[in-house]
Coordinates of C-alpha atoms in Angstrom, one line a residue:
Chain A
M1 CA -3.9 11.1 21.4
R2 CA -5.9 13.2 19.0
N3 CA -7.5 15.2 21.7
G4 CA -4.2 15.9 23.2
V5 CA -2.8 17.1 19.9
I6 CA -5.8 19.3 19.2
G7 CA -5.4 20.8 22.7
L8 CA -1.8 21.6 21.9
A9 CA -2.8 23.1 18.6
T10 CA -5.3 25.4 20.3
F11 CA -2.7 26.5 22.7
V12 CA -0.2 27.3 20.0
S13 CA -2.7 29.1 18.0
V14 CA -3.4 31.5 20.8
A15 CA 0.3 32.0 21.4
A16 CA 0.9 32.6 17.7
G17 CA -1.9 35.1 17.4
A18 CA -2.8 35.9 13.8
G19 CA -0.1 33.6 12.4
D20 CA -2.3 31.7 10.0
D21 CA -2.3 33.9 6.9
Y22 CA -0.4 32.1 4.2
H23 CA -0.3 35.3 2.0
L24 CA -0.9 33.2 -1.1
Q25 CA -0.1 35.1 -4.3
P26 CA -0.6 33.2 -7.6
V27 CA 2.2 33.4 -10.1
P28 CA 1.0 33.3 -13.7
V29 CA 2.4 30.5 -15.9
G30 CA 1.5 30.8 -19.6
D31 CA -1.8 32.7 -20.1
S32 CA -4.3 30.9 -17.9
A33 CA -2.5 28.6 -15.5
Q34 CA -1.3 30.0 -12.2
V35 CA 0.8 28.6 -9.4
F36 CA 1.0 29.2 -5.6
V37 CA 4.7 28.7 -5.2
G38 CA 5.6 27.3 -1.7
K39 CA 8.8 27.7 0.2
T40 CA 11.5 25.1 -0.3
E41 CA 11.6 24.2 3.3
G42 CA 10.4 21.4 5.6
F43 CA 7.2 21.5 7.6
A44 CA 7.7 24.2 10.4
R45 CA 5.6 26.5 12.6
G46 CA 7.2 29.4 10.7
N47 CA 5.8 28.4 7.3
G48 CA 2.5 26.7 8.3
G49 CA 3.3 23.9 5.8
N50 CA 3.3 26.2 2.9
I51 CA 6.2 24.3 1.4
V52 CA 4.3 23.0 -1.6
N53 CA 3.4 24.2 -5.1
T54 CA -0.3 24.1 -5.8
G55 CA -2.0 25.6 -8.8
F56 CA -5.1 26.3 -10.9
I57 CA -6.1 26.6 -14.5
V58 CA -8.9 28.9 -15.7
G59 CA -10.9 27.2 -18.4
T60 CA -13.7 28.6 -20.5
D61 CA -16.5 28.0 -18.1
G62 CA -14.8 27.1 -14.8
V63 CA -11.6 26.5 -12.9
I64 CA -9.5 23.4 -12.2
V65 CA -7.5 23.3 -9.0
I66 CA -4.4 21.1 -8.6
D67 CA -3.7 20.1 -5.0
S68 CA -5.3 21.8 -2.0
G69 CA -2.3 22.3 0.3
P70 CA -1.4 21.3 3.9
S71 CA -4.4 22.5 6.0
R72 CA -8.0 23.7 6.0
A73 CA -6.7 27.3 6.3
Y74 CA -4.5 26.9 3.2
G75 CA -7.3 25.4 1.2
E76 CA -9.7 28.3 2.2
Q77 CA -7.1 30.9 1.4
Q78 CA -6.2 29.2 -1.8
R79 CA -9.9 29.3 -2.9
A80 CA -10.3 32.9 -1.9
A81 CA -7.2 33.8 -3.9
I82 CA -8.5 32.0 -6.9
E83 CA -11.9 33.7 -6.6
K84 CA -10.1 37.0 -6.6
Q85 CA -8.7 36.2 -10.1
T86 CA -11.9 34.9 -11.7
A87 CA -15.6 34.9 -11.3
L88 CA -15.9 31.4 -12.9
P89 CA -16.9 28.6 -10.6
I90 CA -14.4 25.9 -9.5
R91 CA -15.3 22.7 -11.3
Q92 CA -12.8 20.2 -10.1
V93 CA -9.9 19.6 -7.8
F94 CA -7.2 17.1 -8.6
I95 CA -5.0 15.6 -5.9
T96 CA -1.6 14.5 -7.3
H97 CA -0.8 12.0 -4.5
A98 CA -1.4 10.9 -0.9
H99 CA 1.1 13.2 1.0
P100 CA -0.5 15.6 3.5
D101 CA 0.9 18.8 2.1
H102 CA -1.1 18.1 -1.0
F103 CA -4.6 17.2 0.1
L104 CA -5.4 18.5 3.6
G105 CA -7.0 21.7 2.2
D106 CA -9.8 19.6 0.6
Q107 CA -12.4 20.8 3.2
A108 CA -12.4 24.2 1.4
Y109 CA -13.9 22.5 -1.7
S110 CA -17.0 20.9 -0.2
G111 CA -19.6 20.2 -2.9
I112 CA -16.9 20.1 -5.7
A113 CA -15.6 16.9 -7.3
I114 CA -12.2 16.0 -5.8
S115 CA -10.4 13.5 -8.0
A116 CA -7.3 11.4 -7.5
L117 CA -6.0 8.0 -8.7
P118 CA -7.8 5.1 -6.9
K119 CA -4.6 4.1 -5.0
T120 CA -4.2 7.6 -3.8
I121 CA -7.8 7.7 -2.5
A122 CA -7.2 4.4 -0.7
A123 CA -3.9 5.6 0.8
I124 CA -5.6 8.8 2.0
R125 CA -8.4 6.8 3.6
D126 CA -6.0 4.4 5.3
H127 CA -3.2 6.8 6.4
G128 CA -4.6 10.3 6.1
E129 CA -5.6 10.5 9.8
A130 CA -2.1 9.6 11.0
L131 CA -0.5 12.1 8.5
S132 CA -2.8 14.8 9.6
D133 CA -2.0 14.1 13.3
N134 CA 1.6 14.4 12.5
L135 CA 1.1 17.8 10.8
Y136 CA -0.8 19.0 13.9
R137 CA 2.3 18.2 15.9
L138 CA 4.6 19.9 13.4
L139 CA 2.5 23.0 12.5
G140 CA 0.3 23.6 15.6
G141 CA -2.3 26.3 15.2
W142 CA -2.1 26.4 11.4
M143 CA -3.9 23.1 11.4
L144 CA -6.8 24.3 13.4
G145 CA -10.1 22.8 12.2
T146 CA -8.4 20.6 9.6
R147 CA -10.3 17.4 9.0
L148 CA -9.6 14.6 6.6
V149 CA -11.7 14.7 3.4
P150 CA -10.6 11.9 1.1
P151 CA -11.1 12.6 -2.7
D152 CA -14.4 11.2 -3.9
H153 CA -13.8 10.7 -7.6
A154 CA -11.4 8.3 -9.3
A155 CA -9.3 10.1 -11.9
Q156 CA -9.2 8.2 -15.2
P157 CA -5.9 8.5 -17.0
G158 CA -6.1 9.9 -20.5
T159 CA -7.5 13.0 -22.1
V160 CA -10.4 14.7 -20.4
I161 CA -12.2 18.0 -21.0
V162 CA -12.9 19.9 -17.7
A163 CA -14.2 23.4 -17.6
G164 CA -13.8 23.6 -21.4
R165 CA -10.1 22.8 -21.0
K166 CA -8.4 19.8 -22.6
L167 CA -6.2 18.1 -19.9
R168 CA -4.1 15.0 -20.2
L169 CA -4.2 13.0 -16.9
I170 CA -1.0 10.9 -16.6
A171 CA -0.9 8.1 -14.1
A172 CA 2.6 7.3 -12.9
Q173 CA 4.4 6.0 -9.8
G174 CA 7.8 6.2 -8.1
H175 CA 7.4 9.0 -5.6
T176 CA 4.4 7.1 -4.2
D177 CA 2.6 4.1 -5.7
A178 CA 0.2 6.5 -7.4
D179 CA 1.3 9.8 -8.7
L180 CA -1.0 11.8 -11.0
M181 CA 0.4 14.4 -13.4
I182 CA -1.9 17.0 -15.1
F183 CA -0.8 18.3 -18.5
D184 CA -2.7 21.4 -19.7
E185 CA -2.7 21.0 -23.5
A186 CA -3.4 24.7 -24.3
T187 CA -0.5 26.1 -22.3
R188 CA 1.6 23.0 -22.4
T189 CA 2.0 23.3 -18.7
L190 CA 2.8 20.1 -16.8
F191 CA 1.9 19.9 -13.1
A192 CA 4.3 17.1 -12.2
G193 CA 3.4 16.8 -8.6
D194 CA 6.2 15.4 -6.4
L195 CA 7.7 13.3 -9.3
V196 CA 9.8 16.4 -9.9
F197 CA 11.6 18.5 -7.2
F198 CA 13.8 21.5 -7.9
Q199 CA 16.4 23.1 -5.7
R200 CA 15.0 21.1 -2.8
A201 CA 16.0 17.6 -1.8
P202 CA 13.3 15.0 -2.8
T203 CA 11.4 13.2 -0.1
T204 CA 11.1 9.4 -0.2
P205 CA 8.7 8.0 2.6
N206 CA 6.8 5.9 0.1
A207 CA 9.2 6.0 -2.9
N208 CA 10.3 3.3 -5.2
I209 CA 13.5 4.7 -6.7
E210 CA 13.7 2.4 -9.8
Q211 CA 10.1 3.2 -10.7
W212 CA 10.7 6.9 -10.1
L213 CA 13.7 7.0 -12.4
S214 CA 11.7 5.3 -15.1
T215 CA 8.9 7.8 -14.7
L216 CA 11.4 10.6 -15.0
D217 CA 12.4 9.2 -18.4
T218 CA 8.7 9.4 -19.4
I219 CA 8.4 13.0 -18.2
D220 CA 11.5 13.9 -20.3
Q221 CA 9.6 12.8 -23.4
L222 CA 6.6 15.2 -22.7
D223 CA 6.4 18.2 -24.9
F224 CA 5.9 20.8 -22.1
Q225 CA 6.7 24.5 -22.2
Y226 CA 6.4 24.9 -18.4
L227 CA 7.0 22.3 -15.7
V228 CA 5.6 22.9 -12.2
P229 CA 7.5 20.7 -9.7
G230 CA 5.8 19.7 -6.5
H231 CA 8.4 21.6 -4.6
G232 CA 10.7 24.3 -6.0
P233 CA 10.7 26.9 -8.7
I234 CA 8.8 26.5 -12.0
V235 CA 11.1 25.7 -15.0
Q236 CA 10.8 26.0 -18.8
D237 CA 13.5 23.3 -19.4
H238 CA 14.5 19.9 -18.3
A239 CA 16.8 21.1 -15.5
A240 CA 14.5 20.0 -12.6
I241 CA 14.0 16.6 -14.1
A242 CA 17.7 16.2 -14.5
Q243 CA 18.4 17.3 -11.0
T244 CA 15.8 15.0 -9.5
R245 CA 17.2 12.1 -11.5
D246 CA 20.8 12.9 -10.6
Y247 CA 20.0 13.0 -6.9
L248 CA 17.9 9.8 -6.9
R249 CA 20.6 7.9 -8.8
W250 CA 23.2 9.1 -6.4
L251 CA 21.0 8.1 -3.4
S252 CA 20.3 4.7 -4.8
T253 CA 23.9 4.0 -5.7
T254 CA 25.1 5.2 -2.3
L255 CA 22.7 3.0 -0.4
H256 CA 23.4 -0.1 -2.5
N257 CA 27.2 0.4 -2.2
A258 CA 26.9 0.8 1.6
A259 CA 24.8 -2.4 1.9
T260 CA 27.4 -4.3 -0.1
R261 CA 30.1 -3.0 2.3
G262 CA 28.2 -4.2 5.4
W263 CA 27.4 -0.7 6.8
D264 CA 24.7 -0.1 9.3
I265 CA 22.2 2.8 8.9
Q266 CA 24.1 5.2 11.1
E267 CA 27.3 4.7 9.1
V268 CA 25.4 5.3 5.9
M269 CA 24.1 8.6 7.3
Q270 CA 27.6 9.8 7.7
T271 CA 28.2 9.5 4.0
P272 CA 29.6 12.8 2.6
I273 CA 27.1 14.4 0.2
P274 CA 28.6 15.5 -3.2
E275 CA 29.1 19.2 -3.7
R276 CA 26.6 19.5 -6.5
F277 CA 23.8 18.6 -4.1
R278 CA 24.9 21.0 -1.3
S279 CA 22.7 23.8 -2.7
L280 CA 19.5 21.7 -2.4
S281 CA 17.4 23.0 0.5
V282 CA 16.6 20.7 3.5
L283 CA 19.2 18.2 2.2
D284 CA 20.5 17.7 5.7
Q285 CA 17.1 16.6 6.9
E286 CA 16.0 14.7 3.8
F287 CA 19.1 12.5 3.3
P288 CA 18.9 10.8 6.7
R289 CA 15.2 10.4 6.3
S290 CA 15.7 8.8 2.9
V291 CA 18.3 6.4 4.4
T292 CA 15.7 5.4 7.1
H293 CA 13.0 4.9 4.4
L294 CA 15.0 3.0 1.8
Y295 CA 17.9 1.2 3.5
P296 CA 16.1 -1.6 5.4
D297 CA 14.9 -3.2 2.2
I298 CA 18.3 -2.7 0.4
E299 CA 20.4 -4.2 3.3
L300 CA 18.1 -7.2 3.5
N301 CA 19.0 -8.0 -0.1
V302 CA 22.6 -8.6 0.8
L303 CA 21.9 -10.6 4.0
P304 CA 21.5 -14.3 2.9
K305 CA 18.9 -16.4 4.7
Q306 CA 20.6 -18.8 7.1
T307 CA 19.6 -22.1 8.8
A308 CA 15.8 -22.2 9.4
A309 CA 14.3 -21.7 12.8
K310 CA 14.5 -24.6 15.3
H311 CA 11.7 -24.9 17.8
E312 CA 12.3 -27.0 20.9
Chain B
M1 CA 16.6 6.2 46.2
F2 CA 17.1 8.4 49.2
R3 CA 20.8 8.1 48.9
S4 CA 20.6 9.2 45.3
R5 CA 18.4 12.2 46.2
T6 CA 20.8 13.3 48.8
R7 CA 23.7 13.0 46.4
F8 CA 21.9 15.1 43.9
R9 CA 21.3 17.9 46.4
A10 CA 25.0 17.9 47.2
Y11 CA 25.9 18.4 43.6
S12 CA 23.3 21.1 43.1
L13 CA 24.9 22.9 46.0
A14 CA 28.3 22.4 44.4
A15 CA 27.1 23.9 41.2
S16 CA 25.6 26.9 43.0
C17 CA 28.8 27.5 44.9
L18 CA 30.7 27.5 41.6
L19 CA 28.3 30.0 40.2
L20 CA 28.8 32.3 43.1
G21 CA 32.5 32.1 42.7
V22 CA 33.0 30.4 46.0
S23 CA 36.0 28.0 46.1
S24 CA 34.8 24.5 45.4
S25 CA 37.8 22.8 46.8
A26 CA 36.0 21.6 49.9
L27 CA 33.6 19.7 47.6
A28 CA 36.2 18.7 45.0
G29 CA 36.8 15.3 46.4
D30 CA 33.2 14.4 45.7
A31 CA 33.7 14.9 41.9
P32 CA 30.4 16.2 40.4
S33 CA 30.7 13.8 37.5
T34 CA 27.1 12.7 37.9
I35 CA 25.7 16.0 36.9
D36 CA 24.0 14.8 33.7
P37 CA 25.3 16.5 30.6
L38 CA 22.0 15.6 28.9
N39 CA 20.1 17.3 31.7
S40 CA 17.5 14.5 31.7
P41 CA 14.5 14.9 34.0
S42 CA 14.9 11.2 34.8
W43 CA 18.6 11.1 35.5
Q44 CA 18.4 10.7 39.3
Y45 CA 16.0 7.8 38.8
V46 CA 18.1 6.2 36.0
Q47 CA 21.3 6.5 38.1
A48 CA 19.6 5.0 41.2
R49 CA 18.0 2.2 39.3
Y50 CA 21.0 1.1 37.1
F51 CA 24.2 2.4 38.7
D52 CA 23.4 2.8 42.4
G53 CA 26.6 2.6 44.4
Q54 CA 28.8 2.1 41.4
K55 CA 31.5 4.4 40.0
L56 CA 30.4 6.4 37.0
I57 CA 31.9 9.0 34.8
F58 CA 30.6 10.9 31.7
D59 CA 33.0 10.1 28.9
D60 CA 33.1 12.0 25.6
R61 CA 34.6 9.1 23.8
I62 CA 31.3 7.2 24.0
K63 CA 28.9 8.4 21.3
V64 CA 25.4 7.4 20.7
L65 CA 24.7 8.1 17.0
A66 CA 21.0 8.6 16.4
P67 CA 18.9 10.6 13.9
T68 CA 18.1 14.1 15.2
A69 CA 14.4 13.2 14.8
A70 CA 13.0 9.7 14.8
E71 CA 11.4 9.3 11.3
D72 CA 9.8 6.0 12.4
P73 CA 9.2 5.7 16.1
L74 CA 9.1 1.9 15.7
D75 CA 12.5 1.7 14.1
V76 CA 15.0 4.2 15.3
P77 CA 18.5 3.3 14.1
I78 CA 21.2 3.7 16.8
M79 CA 25.0 3.1 16.7
V80 CA 27.0 3.1 19.8
T81 CA 30.8 3.8 19.4
S82 CA 33.5 3.8 22.0
D83 CA 36.5 5.4 20.2
G84 CA 38.7 2.6 21.3
I85 CA 38.1 2.5 25.0
A86 CA 39.9 -0.7 26.2
D87 CA 38.7 -3.5 28.4
V88 CA 35.0 -2.9 28.1
E89 CA 33.2 -5.8 29.8
E90 CA 29.6 -4.7 29.5
V91 CA 27.6 -2.2 27.5
V92 CA 24.1 -1.1 28.6
V93 CA 21.9 1.1 26.5
I94 CA 19.1 3.1 28.2
A95 CA 16.4 5.5 26.9
D96 CA 15.5 7.5 30.1
L97 CA 12.0 8.4 29.1
N98 CA 10.9 5.2 27.5
P99 CA 8.3 3.3 29.5
I100 CA 10.8 0.4 29.3
Q101 CA 14.1 2.1 29.7
K102 CA 16.7 -0.7 29.2
I103 CA 17.2 -1.4 25.5
L104 CA 20.0 -3.9 25.7
A105 CA 22.9 -5.3 27.6
Y106 CA 26.0 -6.5 25.7
Q107 CA 29.1 -8.3 26.8
P108 CA 31.7 -8.0 24.1
K109 CA 34.2 -10.8 24.9
R110 CA 36.2 -11.0 21.7
A111 CA 34.4 -8.1 20.1
S112 CA 34.4 -4.3 20.0
P113 CA 31.9 -2.7 22.4
D114 CA 30.5 -0.8 19.4
I115 CA 27.1 -2.1 18.4
S116 CA 24.3 -1.1 16.0
F117 CA 20.6 -1.8 16.5
R118 CA 17.1 -0.3 16.1
F119 CA 14.6 0.4 18.8
K120 CA 11.1 1.6 19.5
V121 CA 10.7 5.0 21.1
E122 CA 7.7 6.3 23.0
Q123 CA 8.6 10.0 23.2
S124 CA 11.6 12.3 22.9
T125 CA 14.2 11.0 25.2
P126 CA 17.9 10.9 26.1
V127 CA 19.5 7.7 24.8
R128 CA 22.6 6.7 26.6
A129 CA 25.2 4.0 26.4
A130 CA 27.1 3.0 29.6
M131 CA 30.3 0.9 29.2
R132 CA 31.7 -0.8 32.3
T133 CA 35.5 -1.3 32.0
K134 CA 37.5 -3.9 33.8
D135 CA 38.2 -1.5 36.7
G136 CA 34.4 -1.5 37.4
V137 CA 33.9 2.1 36.3
W138 CA 30.9 2.9 34.1
H139 CA 31.6 5.3 31.2
L140 CA 28.6 7.1 29.9
G141 CA 27.8 8.9 26.7
G142 CA 24.6 9.8 25.0
T143 CA 22.3 12.1 23.0
W144 CA 18.8 13.4 22.9
L145 CA 16.5 11.9 20.4
S146 CA 13.4 13.9 19.2
A147 CA 10.4 11.7 18.5
A148 CA 6.6 12.1 17.8
G149 CA 6.4 8.8 19.7
G150 CA 4.0 6.0 20.2
G151 CA 6.6 3.3 19.3
C152 CA 6.3 1.2 22.4
T153 CA 2.6 1.1 22.8
T154 CA 2.0 0.1 19.1
P155 CA 1.6 -3.6 18.3
S156 CA 4.3 -5.0 16.1
G157 CA 3.4 -5.2 12.4
G158 CA 3.8 -8.9 12.8
S159 CA 1.1 -9.2 15.5
S160 CA -1.2 -10.2 12.7
G161 CA 0.5 -13.5 13.0
L162 CA 2.4 -13.4 9.7
W163 CA 5.7 -14.0 11.5
Q164 CA 4.5 -17.3 13.0
G165 CA 5.8 -19.5 10.2
H166 CA 9.1 -17.6 10.2
L167 CA 9.9 -17.1 13.9
G168 CA 13.6 -17.2 14.5
E169 CA 14.5 -17.1 10.8
V170 CA 18.0 -15.6 10.5
N171 CA 19.5 -13.6 7.7
A172 CA 23.2 -12.8 8.1
R173 CA 26.5 -12.1 6.5
I174 CA 30.1 -11.5 7.5
W175 CA 32.4 -8.9 6.1
P176 CA 36.1 -9.1 6.7
R177 CA 37.6 -5.9 8.3
E178 CA 41.1 -4.7 8.8
D179 CA 43.4 -6.3 11.4
K180 CA 41.8 -9.7 11.5
N181 CA 38.4 -8.4 12.6
Q182 CA 35.1 -9.0 11.0
R183 CA 31.7 -7.3 10.8
L184 CA 28.6 -9.5 11.4
R185 CA 25.2 -8.2 10.4
L186 CA 22.2 -10.2 11.6
R187 CA 18.5 -10.0 11.1
V188 CA 16.2 -12.3 13.1
I189 CA 12.5 -12.5 12.5
H190 CA 10.6 -11.9 15.7
P191 CA 7.7 -9.6 16.7
M192 CA 9.5 -8.2 19.8
D193 CA 6.2 -7.2 21.4
T194 CA 6.7 -5.0 24.4
G195 CA 3.5 -6.1 26.3
L196 CA 2.4 -2.4 26.4
A197 CA 0.1 -2.6 23.3
K198 CA -3.4 -3.5 24.3
G199 CA -4.2 -7.2 24.0
V200 CA -0.7 -8.2 22.8
P201 CA 1.4 -10.0 25.4
V202 CA 5.1 -9.4 25.9
F203 CA 7.2 -11.5 23.6
Y204 CA 10.8 -10.8 22.8
I205 CA 14.2 -12.3 22.1
D206 CA 16.2 -12.1 25.4
Q207 CA 19.5 -13.8 24.6
I208 CA 21.8 -14.0 21.6
T209 CA 25.2 -15.7 21.9
L210 CA 28.0 -15.5 19.2
R211 CA 30.7 -18.2 19.2
D212 CA 33.7 -18.9 17.1
D213 CA 34.4 -22.2 15.4
S214 CA 35.9 -23.7 18.5
G215 CA 32.8 -22.9 20.5
A216 CA 34.4 -20.0 22.5
E217 CA 32.1 -17.0 23.1
L218 CA 32.8 -13.9 21.0
A219 CA 30.0 -11.9 22.5
T220 CA 26.7 -12.2 24.4
L221 CA 23.7 -9.9 24.1
Q222 CA 20.5 -9.5 26.0
P223 CA 18.0 -7.5 24.0
F224 CA 15.0 -6.1 25.8
E225 CA 11.4 -5.2 24.8
P226 CA 12.3 -1.9 23.1
I227 CA 14.4 -3.5 20.4
S228 CA 12.6 -3.2 17.1
E229 CA 10.6 -6.0 15.5
N230 CA 12.7 -8.3 13.4
P231 CA 15.9 -7.0 15.0
V232 CA 18.8 -5.9 12.7
L233 CA 22.1 -5.9 14.6
S234 CA 25.7 -5.2 13.6
F235 CA 28.7 -6.5 15.6
D236 CA 32.4 -5.9 15.1
L237 CA 34.1 -9.2 16.1
K238 CA 37.8 -9.6 16.9
N239 CA 38.2 -12.9 15.0
V240 CA 38.0 -14.3 11.5
G241 CA 36.1 -17.4 10.4
P242 CA 32.7 -18.8 10.8
V243 CA 30.4 -17.5 13.5
H244 CA 27.8 -19.6 15.3
V245 CA 24.7 -17.7 16.5
E246 CA 22.3 -19.1 19.0
G247 CA 19.5 -17.3 20.8
H248 CA 16.1 -17.7 22.5
D249 CA 13.1 -15.6 23.4
I250 CA 11.2 -15.4 26.7
Q251 CA 9.0 -18.3 25.8
G252 CA 12.0 -20.6 25.1
N253 CA 11.8 -20.6 21.4
T254 CA 15.4 -21.0 20.1
F255 CA 17.2 -20.2 16.9
T256 CA 20.6 -21.1 15.6
A257 CA 22.6 -20.3 12.5
T258 CA 26.2 -20.7 11.4
I259 CA 27.4 -17.9 9.2
Q260 CA 30.4 -18.6 6.9
P261 CA 32.6 -15.7 6.1

């Protein structure tokens, strides 16, 4: 399977020519944090998986990187772009969670500590290979040479000093079962990972909506000046949190109501989506995906257990 | 097989003639209804295997609702709808490019031919529903499903043996619908192993019968290997009141349940 996929990737790479330059340009946030803002799209050959926000913070004696992107090429180009901005060495990479657009650039940081929450590390070890295979299928040549490198350091929640910079590491859950947020105290910049989306429909393959909503309440209490969502434009207010919450609440209510009415999955997928969400990009792909992820557990809750099995 | 091949050639010729602007009247009697609108590479084979010598038309009223892309190849949700086609005696659902093509056969006796289920897909494939009406004609509709695949050759999640204490356990509920109809939703615990995963023998539920309170059949269903593990099914029944469910798998394990509305 893997060989076949790699073969395909090689072929596509040749066909696409020099298509693997992500043209990464950091956008300054505050005075020392910067963000590579990805497109608000889904994985596609046209974007090479650059659909994610990654970032870095320049400390007094080094640099902190937040998420390494979807491929080896992305990680290498991200590192080169950072090294153009500063001569200080990269001290640490934080991986916010175990989704492939956030950690498959790890290879570019060999020899540097890569930290993530323990459950994130376990999930990357267990499922990273399958996730990477799927990106080979979706992105083709962009993935050339990408290998799985699981983070090797367990991130400890709380305040830490890295590269002379005071960071608050916040462990949360909801988007996945381990979501790490990084709060830079000096610039009051919150790297929220995929706990917050903006102008792009949230993804839910490993989500627990109730936990996620509760985490959003926690994020609302944080005294940030800038919030960097995992996907979508950087904000200086609570609009992205409110939008993510609004969408998740609607999604959860819609699915629970459908289950109570006895609908099957395909009927749920026909649900009209409220006008206020129509502007979210990739909504038409993400809503049916979310129904597939979340509905099976919800529907089972309304199907009472009947007479036990009879073996003859 | 030979017959089917010959027939296909005739239709190809008919199509070329039309393209060239030549009158097709000479060929019109042999209606080219079996030119597959889904343009499946396996259509000839599917036609010969399942519909050889039988009357068949492509019918827009029959829809197969599927996601554009299979998010989970082990659990692709499908709904078949018939837009009120009357007198359907049998429904067959086929995925042309699956290693096991036939997903289910369904005989709606006092039920709508519309049915929802989930199945395992091995690669991108046409998924088609064929409905045989009283007059013996098969009406076909379908769609293409895009999939990364691997669904049929992966062991069930339950192949660890976790299902063994719960085999045949039924969760179900009835919802009243308009005009003295009701919706039955059913989940049965079963690994539904295809036999294509290494070291895991074939093992699936092959019969489910639904009866009303008097014991009369409402519908009968033969699931096949591609139906997903722990099948979840939705039926639209033309009755009201309790429904008795009985079924068995290929090893003779049986299950029964009575669902009260």
